[in-house]
Amino acid sequence: MVTSVRPAVLTLPAAPLGPENPLAPLKAPRDVHRDIRAVDRMPSDMARQMRYGPLRSLLPVRRRDGYGRERVPTDFDAIVIENDRLRATVLPSLGGRVHSLVHKPTGRSLLYTNPVLQPAGFALNGAWFSGGIEWNIGATGHSTLSVAPLHAARVPAPDGGEMLRLWEWERLRDLPFQVDLWLPDGSDFLYVGVRVRNPHDRPAPVYWWSNTAVPEGARTRVLAPADSAWHFGYERSLRHVAVPVSGDCDGTYPLSGDRHADFFYDLPEGERPWIASLDERGRGLVQTSTGLLRGRKLFVWGAGASGRRWQEWLTEPGTGGYAEIQAGLARTQLEHLRLEAGGELAWLEAYGPLDADPGRVHGADWAAARAEAAGRLEEALPRATVDAAYADWRPYADHEPKDMLATGSGWGALEVERGRLDLPGTPFRAATLGDEQRAWLGLLRTGVLAEDGPEPGHSLVSPRWRELLEAADPGPSASYHLGVAQWHAGDRSQAVRSWERALREGLTWPALRALAAADQADGHPERAADRYAAAVTEARVAGASRAARSALALEAAGALLDAGRADDAAAVLAAEPSGARAHGRFRLLRARVLLAQGDAAGARAVFDEGFDMDDLREGEHTLADVWYAVAERLVAGKGPVTEAVRARARQAHPLPARYDFHS
């Protein structure tokens, strides 16, 4: 069979993604890996890379939190890459995810393929879904492009066949990247060439992890060429542990522990990088790469109640769970690399089936198990073959795409226009510029930023765009967006001045909301509450979109509660349409308001009625915190909440399984 790259349609039960959150994300992103309480024996280069380039802001990206949990059959544009051995199905409109990889001679599905598309709050900006192979670029966490469209085209492959090119402009770090996928004729391995470039005149932090979901069967074992790993878990400490057994747990079996955990394998210098997930028969998937992609990781949900609840949350109940085997540029996902101005990073990955002796794979001798997998990999795909394939691919990385298969965003085209950039192989064509970029293109060409209408458009915050805003003709839109750029840069006092100027110039609710967020950050809850309340009123008058008003109401009600103004928070929530109030975030806020008003029974009734917090974030404990706060007040009555009361509340009112996501 001649290797082919062809369009297709994949139909899945899917929850609609909903609109983006129109409010500029002014609060720092929450990172479950940031609060590291203890680090032992960390190498100096690892410590240096952990300190370098941590993400301080989601800007200029918007949050994606408008999805729900009601799924309907939905058609997704797909691209199938196929030879006589493998068939890979890629979803260009969903971050270029490899949805499935099937070994045709055996009929084996090599990945965990989620039977549904259920967004959940795991990406840096919100919506993410589980399964397949995903490409994570930007900063520690799942990419902001997890559910975003990428550009895609058919291009020549190094062996004379065809390959699929995916590319986009990653906006957190302002870097273009590409992913080339192809199947050499007769090959059992999917080749993936990746390149990240820095076309700017300044260094940039770089992060990359390729995450592969694999079935977590009871006797599935994950192997990598390491005797130790850096473990990160529920205790929020990074510690060096032995592999495979640490304490009483063999961490190479995903279901051996109760809690979710990361194991970043400490591969010896010069060792061939690979990771494999093999079942009780010694069969499964192996991933390997050229040496630049040095990191390897196992993520497990664990066998405890919380991990099982998260697994159910991400798919259909009764569906088998998954673990993730991952590969990255650094030892751990807490690190970022420095990419110099004008530089690039490129490597080759390979994914394919592996068959090994199950007795050795699952034996007590870890060195023998590792050696068995490594030997079988070398037989199936020699390291020299991977290195040669990388060398063959490099000249093809610059081939200009001709046969377009999908279109991504227009942000790359805007950056190419601004910087007069030449990026062979990844054309960001002017034809992709759309409504989101129009005002910024006008600023670039005329020095005038057109007014946005009833609510601001996207903000741009890089140093070059900030300079253009500083030189722009005066106007409320320019003042507002300049304030956002200044806030992103850490110049908070100037940001407040810019937003105050925008307010004087007639931009009411967006400026009030921004000033309220600044008040919160600066420790002025009463002033923040006043400004949020005014912003809610002005947004209704100005005719802001439904999405903007709902997002603003959530922020405002929370700020009013923080200021001790429960009745005002209740009024904000009551003014929202019933459809919005049914959303889980609103239901939880309703319970908090009732508790603050002294109605603990009413707050408990909200939970008893049942609700799902659709956009619950990884590591978020809000549901459990509010539940137990209500339980404590029910037990304490009008008396104080003591430690004894807390203990009785937890015994009398255990957290229902529906709300148990606590790790």
XYZ file of C-alpha atoms in Angstrom:
663
model
C 0.000 0.000 0.000
C 1.336 3.444 -0.939
C 1.605 5.686 2.112
C -1.196 8.259 2.004
C -2.257 11.446 3.768
C -5.970 12.070 3.267
C -8.814 14.111 4.797
C -11.498 12.251 6.729
C -14.314 12.898 9.190
C -14.400 11.529 12.742
C -17.738 11.510 14.573
C -17.658 11.520 18.375
C -20.084 12.275 21.192
C -18.742 15.699 22.165
C -19.574 18.508 24.561
C -19.469 21.813 22.641
C -16.501 23.989 23.537
C -18.595 27.147 23.855
C -17.219 30.671 23.484
C -13.919 31.939 24.798
C -14.035 33.981 27.990
C -13.904 37.594 26.682
C -12.310 38.981 29.865
C -8.548 39.450 29.711
C -6.986 36.993 32.211
C -5.325 39.426 34.621
C -4.737 36.971 37.466
C -1.635 34.788 37.410
C -2.366 31.262 36.147
C -2.650 28.570 38.760
C 0.069 25.942 38.437
C -0.193 22.804 40.569
C 3.578 22.341 40.165
C 4.567 25.824 41.340
C 4.299 25.401 45.099
C 7.182 22.991 45.612
C 7.692 22.541 49.318
C 10.877 20.496 49.267
C 13.580 19.665 46.789
C 16.434 17.287 47.485
C 19.717 16.739 45.658
C 18.755 18.759 42.613
C 21.412 19.093 39.881
C 22.504 22.681 39.249
C 21.295 22.771 35.625
C 17.898 21.495 36.697
C 17.617 24.142 39.428
C 18.637 26.853 36.970
C 16.033 25.760 34.420
C 13.337 25.612 37.093
C 14.030 29.250 37.953
C 14.080 30.347 34.315
C 10.968 31.578 32.531
C 8.086 30.456 34.793
C 4.745 31.555 33.401
C 3.477 34.697 35.160
C 0.474 35.403 32.969
C -1.838 33.767 30.434
C -1.880 36.934 28.366
C -2.385 37.353 25.467
C -4.324 34.064 25.449
C -7.917 34.001 26.646
C -9.472 31.413 28.922
C -11.628 28.676 27.439
C -14.237 27.858 30.096
C -17.594 28.008 28.324
C -18.031 24.265 27.780
C -20.468 21.911 29.473
C -21.000 18.178 29.876
C -23.938 17.464 27.575
C -22.511 15.542 24.645
C -24.002 15.260 21.180
C -22.701 13.433 18.076
C -20.292 15.837 16.394
C -18.301 15.631 13.165
C -14.637 16.619 13.371
C -12.357 17.168 10.414
C -9.607 14.573 10.603
C -6.528 13.642 8.603
C -5.537 9.996 8.209
C -1.921 8.969 7.649
C -1.714 5.352 6.525
C 0.624 2.733 5.134
C 0.260 -1.050 5.058
C 1.324 -1.308 8.726
C -0.121 1.667 10.631
C -3.055 4.064 10.507
C -2.899 7.332 12.430
C -5.894 9.660 12.750
C -5.070 13.300 13.507
C -7.449 16.098 14.578
C -6.042 19.392 13.230
C -8.839 21.479 14.757
C -8.042 20.143 18.241
C -4.379 20.980 18.667
C -3.225 18.445 16.080
C -3.980 15.602 18.519
C -3.196 12.097 17.230
C -6.528 10.610 18.214
C -5.693 6.999 17.386
C -2.825 4.842 16.154
C -3.694 1.347 14.934
C -1.272 -1.457 14.068
C -3.036 -2.981 11.090
C -1.477 -6.484 10.943
C -2.593 -7.237 14.522
C -5.540 -4.846 14.792
C -4.079 -3.470 18.025
C -4.894 0.061 19.110
C -1.590 1.384 20.432
C -3.031 4.393 22.277
C -5.764 5.052 24.785
C -8.429 6.407 22.432
C -11.137 8.293 24.299
C -14.584 7.308 22.948
C -15.912 10.813 23.704
C -14.646 14.367 23.566
C -15.237 15.836 27.005
C -13.491 19.148 27.728
C -12.155 19.615 31.237
C -10.156 22.336 32.989
C -6.653 20.911 32.555
C -5.073 23.188 29.941
C -3.259 26.333 30.991
C -6.222 28.296 29.630
C -8.968 25.812 30.479
C -10.413 23.359 27.975
C -8.482 20.127 27.392
C -9.456 16.520 26.714
C -7.813 13.182 27.376
C -6.521 10.511 25.006
C -4.136 10.075 22.074
C -0.880 11.962 21.567
C -0.801 15.685 22.294
C 1.847 18.322 21.643
C 2.480 20.630 24.605
C 4.392 23.840 23.985
C 4.550 27.087 25.937
C 4.929 26.550 29.670
C 4.487 23.956 32.401
C 1.110 22.346 31.796
C -1.157 21.350 28.939
C -0.897 23.722 25.978
C -3.262 26.637 25.412
C -3.638 25.115 21.920
C -5.186 21.893 23.273
C -8.521 22.547 21.554
C -7.374 25.171 19.036
C -7.090 24.733 15.262
C -3.657 24.325 13.711
C -2.592 24.923 10.127
C -2.171 21.630 8.266
C -0.882 20.700 4.828
C 0.414 17.786 2.806
C 4.151 18.051 2.027
C 6.816 15.733 0.560
C 8.332 13.217 2.975
C 12.041 12.324 3.046
C 11.412 8.861 1.564
C 9.602 10.266 -1.475
C 6.122 9.760 -0.037
C 3.871 12.244 1.756
C 3.829 13.674 5.241
C 1.431 15.818 7.240
C 2.681 19.154 8.499
C 0.995 20.901 11.429
C 2.083 24.382 12.499
C 0.991 27.394 14.531
C 2.173 30.454 16.414
C 2.403 29.743 20.149
C 1.335 33.013 21.774
C 2.505 32.634 25.384
C 6.135 32.648 24.254
C 5.610 34.205 20.790
C 7.218 31.272 18.971
C 6.310 29.402 15.770
C 6.512 25.607 15.769
C 5.844 22.722 13.402
C 5.098 19.014 13.729
C 5.740 16.777 10.687
C 4.205 13.281 10.751
C 4.901 10.522 8.247
C 4.955 6.745 7.803
C 7.837 5.426 5.730
C 6.722 2.696 3.343
C 6.460 -0.596 5.222
C 7.345 0.974 8.583
C 5.797 -0.057 11.893
C 6.680 3.361 13.324
C 5.080 6.764 13.000
C 7.832 9.362 12.585
C 7.338 12.836 14.022
C 9.727 15.684 13.260
C 9.356 18.729 15.524
C 10.898 22.177 15.200
C 10.547 25.245 17.458
C 12.048 28.535 16.241
C 12.806 31.868 17.862
C 12.668 34.511 15.104
C 13.036 37.414 17.542
C 16.009 39.507 18.681
C 15.756 38.313 22.271
C 16.016 34.903 24.002
C 12.822 33.029 24.842
C 11.886 30.290 27.342
C 10.957 27.027 25.618
C 8.893 24.130 26.925
C 7.926 20.964 25.062
C 6.388 17.689 26.181
C 4.765 15.107 23.905
C 2.104 13.329 26.002
C 0.850 9.879 25.019
C -2.191 8.317 26.686
C -1.979 4.525 27.067
C -4.377 2.016 28.673
C -3.623 1.590 32.378
C -4.481 -2.137 32.619
C -3.980 -3.900 35.955
C -0.836 -5.656 34.677
C 0.471 -2.886 32.433
C 4.048 -1.852 33.176
C 5.880 1.266 32.038
C 9.575 0.879 31.324
C 12.307 3.440 30.696
C 16.121 3.261 30.828
C 16.498 4.610 34.369
C 17.118 3.398 37.920
C 15.788 6.570 39.556
C 13.215 9.277 38.996
C 12.113 12.664 40.274
C 8.728 12.119 41.915
C 6.104 14.844 42.240
C 2.845 13.999 43.992
C 0.069 15.104 46.288
C 2.531 16.298 48.953
C 3.859 18.857 46.434
C 7.469 17.900 46.890
C 9.998 16.965 44.253
C 12.127 14.117 45.518
C 14.541 11.604 44.088
C 13.217 8.034 44.301
C 14.383 4.618 43.222
C 12.903 2.875 40.193
C 11.015 0.578 40.120
C 10.265 0.276 43.852
C 10.075 3.207 46.241
C 8.760 2.401 49.688
C 6.161 -0.327 49.312
C 5.023 0.735 45.818
C 6.281 -0.401 42.414
C 5.751 2.872 40.579
C 6.181 1.282 37.146
C 2.640 -0.136 37.413
C 0.111 2.723 37.048
C -2.412 1.167 39.447
C 0.051 0.250 42.190
C -0.474 3.456 44.198
C -3.555 5.231 45.496
C -2.774 8.798 44.451
C -1.899 10.557 41.249
C 1.795 11.185 40.703
C 4.467 12.216 38.207
C 7.633 10.163 37.764
C 10.296 12.028 35.775
C 12.849 9.366 34.881
C 16.493 10.267 35.431
C 18.038 8.899 32.233
C 21.833 8.513 32.332
C 23.801 10.856 30.078
C 24.159 9.392 26.581
C 21.524 6.683 27.131
C 19.116 6.140 24.253
C 15.886 7.931 25.248
C 12.763 5.766 25.121
C 9.684 4.820 27.144
C 7.301 1.897 26.703
C 3.964 0.759 28.099
C 3.568 -3.040 27.899
C 0.646 -5.201 29.015
C 0.622 -8.597 30.718
C 1.595 -10.244 27.408
C 4.560 -7.907 26.931
C 2.795 -5.991 24.148
C 2.154 -2.295 23.798
C 3.573 1.004 22.600
C 7.112 2.313 22.610
C 8.214 5.894 22.013
C 11.789 6.900 21.232
C 13.551 9.950 19.863
C 16.798 11.605 18.990
C 18.853 12.755 21.959
C 17.642 16.347 22.260
C 14.288 15.165 23.646
C 15.948 13.871 26.808
C 13.103 13.779 29.356
C 10.775 10.835 29.978
C 7.856 10.745 32.382
C 5.065 8.527 33.637
C 1.877 10.156 34.935
C -0.578 7.994 36.870
C -3.975 8.747 38.358
C -3.618 6.007 40.952
C -6.181 3.502 42.211
C -7.751 5.722 44.890
C -11.255 7.172 44.837
C -10.127 10.612 43.663
C -8.158 9.237 40.715
C -11.062 7.014 39.695
C -13.416 10.005 39.886
C -11.153 12.070 37.635
C -10.959 9.191 35.139
C -14.770 8.994 35.010
C -14.971 12.778 34.659
C -12.832 12.733 31.510
C -14.740 10.027 29.623
C -17.760 7.728 29.813
C -18.363 5.902 33.104
C -17.310 2.276 32.720
C -14.640 3.120 30.177
C -11.123 1.883 30.915
C -8.705 4.397 32.378
C -5.376 5.623 31.118
C -1.883 6.632 32.138
C 0.451 8.934 30.220
C 3.956 8.261 28.976
C 5.642 11.494 28.025
C 8.788 12.896 26.436
C 10.234 16.386 26.888
C 13.144 18.726 26.378
C 14.154 18.819 30.062
C 14.357 16.307 32.913
C 11.097 17.556 34.406
C 8.088 19.637 33.417
C 9.028 22.257 35.982
C 11.875 23.450 33.745
C 12.151 25.752 30.739
C 15.040 25.925 28.288
C 16.565 29.116 26.949
C 16.346 29.481 23.159
C 18.626 32.217 21.906
C 17.542 34.886 19.434
C 17.405 33.470 15.930
C 17.866 29.911 17.211
C 15.853 26.753 16.790
C 15.379 23.360 18.415
C 14.561 20.285 16.320
C 14.300 16.550 16.948
C 12.665 13.353 15.705
C 10.269 11.095 17.599
C 9.008 7.626 16.684
C 5.933 5.754 17.939
C 5.207 2.094 17.258
C 4.339 -1.372 18.604
C 6.678 -3.342 20.826
C 6.535 -7.052 21.669
C 8.720 -8.365 24.463
C 9.029 -11.448 26.654
C 6.362 -10.978 29.349
C 8.301 -13.054 31.858
C 11.267 -10.686 31.675
C 9.167 -7.531 31.380
C 7.215 -8.354 34.547
C 10.010 -10.088 36.409
C 11.544 -8.925 39.668
C 14.842 -8.061 37.962
C 14.376 -4.439 36.837
C 17.648 -4.370 34.925
C 16.601 -7.456 32.974
C 13.146 -5.997 32.276
C 14.707 -2.779 30.984
C 17.245 -4.637 28.912
C 14.528 -6.798 27.363
C 12.514 -3.775 26.237
C 15.610 -1.899 25.055
C 16.819 -4.909 23.070
C 13.467 -5.458 21.383
C 13.326 -1.759 20.510
C 16.799 -1.914 18.974
C 15.690 -4.889 16.856
C 12.502 -3.167 15.747
C 13.969 0.320 15.232
C 17.725 0.742 15.682
C 18.920 3.967 17.218
C 21.043 4.592 14.131
C 17.909 4.406 11.973
C 16.231 7.130 14.048
C 19.304 9.359 13.832
C 19.496 8.827 10.064
C 15.780 9.566 9.659
C 16.281 12.837 11.529
C 19.144 13.828 9.235
C 17.038 12.952 6.186
C 14.102 14.992 7.482
C 15.962 18.211 8.259
C 16.115 19.520 4.648
C 12.427 18.700 4.196
C 11.434 20.790 7.225
C 11.800 23.903 5.025
C 9.668 22.609 2.140
C 6.837 25.034 1.483
C 3.364 23.518 1.959
C 1.227 23.648 -1.177
C -1.733 21.380 -0.508
C -3.514 22.950 2.484
C -5.731 20.651 4.553
C -6.730 22.873 7.503
C -6.363 26.464 8.658
C -5.287 27.702 12.076
C -5.406 31.218 13.501
C -4.360 34.536 12.000
C -2.022 35.476 14.863
C 1.034 34.088 13.125
C 0.271 36.112 10.002
C 0.014 39.246 12.137
C 3.407 38.580 13.736
C 4.986 37.889 10.349
C 3.587 41.217 9.112
C 4.855 43.093 12.170
C 8.335 41.579 12.174
C 8.753 41.046 8.420
C 9.670 37.476 9.273
C 10.818 34.778 6.865
C 9.908 31.320 8.183
C 10.560 28.672 5.502
C 8.255 25.697 5.794
C 5.627 27.385 7.963
C 3.872 30.073 5.932
C 1.564 32.286 7.966
C -0.349 33.675 5.016
C -2.021 37.074 5.003
C -5.242 35.372 3.919
C -5.582 33.924 7.428
C -5.874 37.381 9.025
C -9.401 37.780 10.382
C -11.613 39.945 12.559
C -9.549 39.252 15.695
C -6.441 40.724 14.051
C -8.044 43.576 12.087
C -7.698 46.331 14.694
C -4.089 45.361 15.404
C -3.236 45.351 11.725
C -4.659 48.876 11.615
C -2.464 49.920 14.537
C 0.569 48.480 12.773
C -0.136 50.278 9.511
C -1.674 53.565 10.661
C -0.778 54.057 14.327
C -4.463 54.050 15.262
C -6.148 51.252 17.234
C -9.794 51.150 16.211
C -12.408 51.088 18.969
C -13.584 47.600 19.892
C -17.336 48.153 20.334
C -19.265 47.102 23.456
C -16.339 45.021 24.751
C -12.595 44.921 24.108
C -11.129 42.547 21.573
C -8.020 40.471 22.153
C -5.098 42.209 23.853
C -1.505 41.928 22.643
C 1.209 42.304 25.230
C 4.661 41.602 23.785
C 7.280 44.379 24.076
C 6.965 45.329 20.405
C 3.183 45.667 20.563
C 3.452 47.622 23.802
C 5.775 50.075 22.066
C 3.226 50.508 19.278
C 0.461 51.121 21.833
C 2.576 53.704 23.642
C 3.015 55.578 20.358
C -0.601 55.144 19.201
C -3.075 57.998 18.771
C -4.972 58.561 22.053
C -8.251 56.750 22.568
C -10.046 54.570 25.124
C -9.253 51.318 23.321
C -5.545 52.116 23.049
C -5.456 53.140 26.724
C -7.198 49.956 27.851
C -4.991 47.583 25.843
C -1.869 49.503 26.866
C -2.903 48.952 30.479
C -3.230 45.209 29.841
C 0.247 45.130 28.262
C 1.703 47.088 31.173
C 0.024 44.775 33.674
C 1.491 41.770 31.862
C 4.955 43.356 32.067
C 4.598 43.864 35.819
C 4.233 47.657 35.614
C 1.062 47.758 37.703
C 1.026 51.435 38.609
C 1.229 52.446 34.944
C -1.454 49.903 34.071
C -3.813 51.458 36.627
C -3.144 54.911 35.177
C -3.900 53.657 31.667
C -7.165 52.043 32.785
C -8.177 55.192 34.669
C -7.529 57.156 31.470
C -9.623 54.663 29.460
C -12.449 55.135 31.979
C -12.266 58.920 31.626
C -12.282 58.504 27.860
C -15.570 56.581 28.009
C -14.634 52.865 28.168
C -16.711 52.010 31.222
C -17.155 48.411 32.312
C -13.908 46.918 30.876
C -11.853 49.611 32.614
C -13.816 49.255 35.850
C -13.330 45.491 35.801
C -9.585 45.862 35.171
C -9.261 48.391 37.985
C -11.220 46.073 40.274
C -8.848 43.217 39.473
C -5.926 45.520 40.287
C -7.568 46.439 43.584
C -7.920 42.756 44.452
C -4.272 42.097 43.639
C -3.213 45.078 45.764
C -5.259 44.031 48.802
C -8.181 46.468 48.585
C -11.257 44.177 48.689
C -13.832 46.907 49.443
C -12.753 49.107 46.542
C -12.580 46.047 44.286
C -16.137 45.108 45.263
C -17.419 48.630 44.526
C -15.802 48.685 41.107
C -16.970 45.180 40.237
C -20.556 46.081 41.170
C -20.354 49.178 38.978
C -18.850 47.160 36.119
C -21.750 44.674 36.223
C -24.255 47.524 35.918
C -22.350 49.254 33.130
C -21.920 46.011 31.156
C -25.697 45.563 31.021
C -26.161 49.163 29.870
C -23.439 48.850 27.218
C -24.917 45.675 25.742
C -21.910 43.445 26.440
C -22.150 39.875 25.170
C -23.816 37.159 27.231
C -20.441 35.460 27.695
C -18.847 38.677 28.961
C -21.683 39.432 31.384
C -21.651 35.906 32.835
C -17.885 35.902 33.279
C -18.056 39.336 34.881
C -20.869 38.253 37.221
C -18.789 35.319 38.466
C -15.824 37.557 39.215
C -17.983 40.252 40.790
C -19.937 37.897 43.042
C -16.706 36.369 44.303
C -15.237 39.805 45.011
C -18.366 40.919 46.842
C -18.264 37.790 48.998
C -14.610 38.453 49.801
C -15.614 41.932 50.941
C -18.321 40.537 53.249
C -21.187 41.734 51.051
C -23.139 38.508 50.657
C -26.458 40.236 49.900
C -24.913 42.211 47.048
C -23.314 39.015 45.709
C -26.721 37.325 45.834
C -28.232 40.201 43.846
C -25.569 39.868 41.133
C -26.238 36.142 40.827
C -30.018 36.611 40.827
C -29.793 39.017 37.887
C -28.223 36.332 35.686
C -30.459 34.292 33.333
C -31.575 30.911 34.651
C -29.380 29.114 32.127
C -26.274 30.787 33.489
C -27.314 30.201 37.107
C -27.553 26.460 36.382
C -23.833 26.357 35.582
C -21.730 24.658 38.249
C -19.671 27.755 39.082
C -22.842 29.733 39.729
C -24.299 26.899 41.818
C -21.182 26.765 43.977
C -21.231 30.549 44.396
C -24.897 30.294 45.403
C -23.934 27.844 48.144
C -21.170 30.176 49.333
C -23.577 33.131 49.389
C -26.166 31.217 51.418
C -23.498 30.102 53.867
C -22.297 33.699 54.246
C -25.895 34.801 54.847
C -26.183 32.312 57.700
C -28.279 29.751 55.824
C -26.109 26.634 56.066
C -29.119 24.381 55.440
C -29.871 26.242 52.215
C -26.243 25.921 51.167
C -26.368 22.179 51.853
C -29.540 21.939 49.777
C -27.644 23.278 46.756
C -25.268 20.318 47.023
C -28.111 17.880 47.695
C -29.891 19.000 44.532
C -26.755 17.995 42.653
C -24.599 19.904 40.191
C -21.431 19.455 38.155
C -18.739 22.116 38.072
C -17.973 21.689 34.377
C -14.748 23.703 34.398
C -13.264 22.214 37.577
C -9.504 22.657 37.339
C -6.835 20.066 38.004
C -5.782 20.288 41.625
C -8.727 22.531 42.572
C -10.224 21.753 45.979
C -13.049 24.306 45.979
C -15.875 21.756 46.008
C -14.507 19.943 49.038
C -13.624 23.182 50.835
C -17.135 24.620 50.521
C -18.797 21.301 51.351
C -16.843 20.979 54.600
C -17.361 24.653 55.475
C -21.114 24.036 55.198
C -20.853 20.800 57.203
C -18.899 22.542 59.971
C -21.503 25.268 60.289
C -24.309 22.682 60.400
C -22.538 20.871 63.241
C -21.458 24.021 65.107
C -24.790 25.792 64.861
C -24.248 29.298 66.202
C -21.157 28.248 68.129
C -17.511 28.496 67.122
C -15.939 26.086 64.636
C -13.319 24.250 66.691
C -11.074 21.348 65.753
C -13.506 19.015 67.471
C -16.354 20.461 65.388
C -14.329 19.950 62.221
C -13.694 16.324 63.102
C -17.381 15.664 63.854
C -18.416 17.448 60.626
C -16.204 15.227 58.504
C -17.568 12.135 60.198
C -21.211 13.202 60.029
C -21.069 14.710 56.537
C -18.561 12.795 54.378
C -17.916 14.290 50.958
C -20.151 12.553 48.375
C -18.375 10.721 45.566
C -19.898 13.147 43.059
C -17.837 15.976 44.519
C -14.729 14.024 45.497
C -11.885 15.248 43.294
C -9.634 15.945 46.266
C -6.161 14.460 45.970
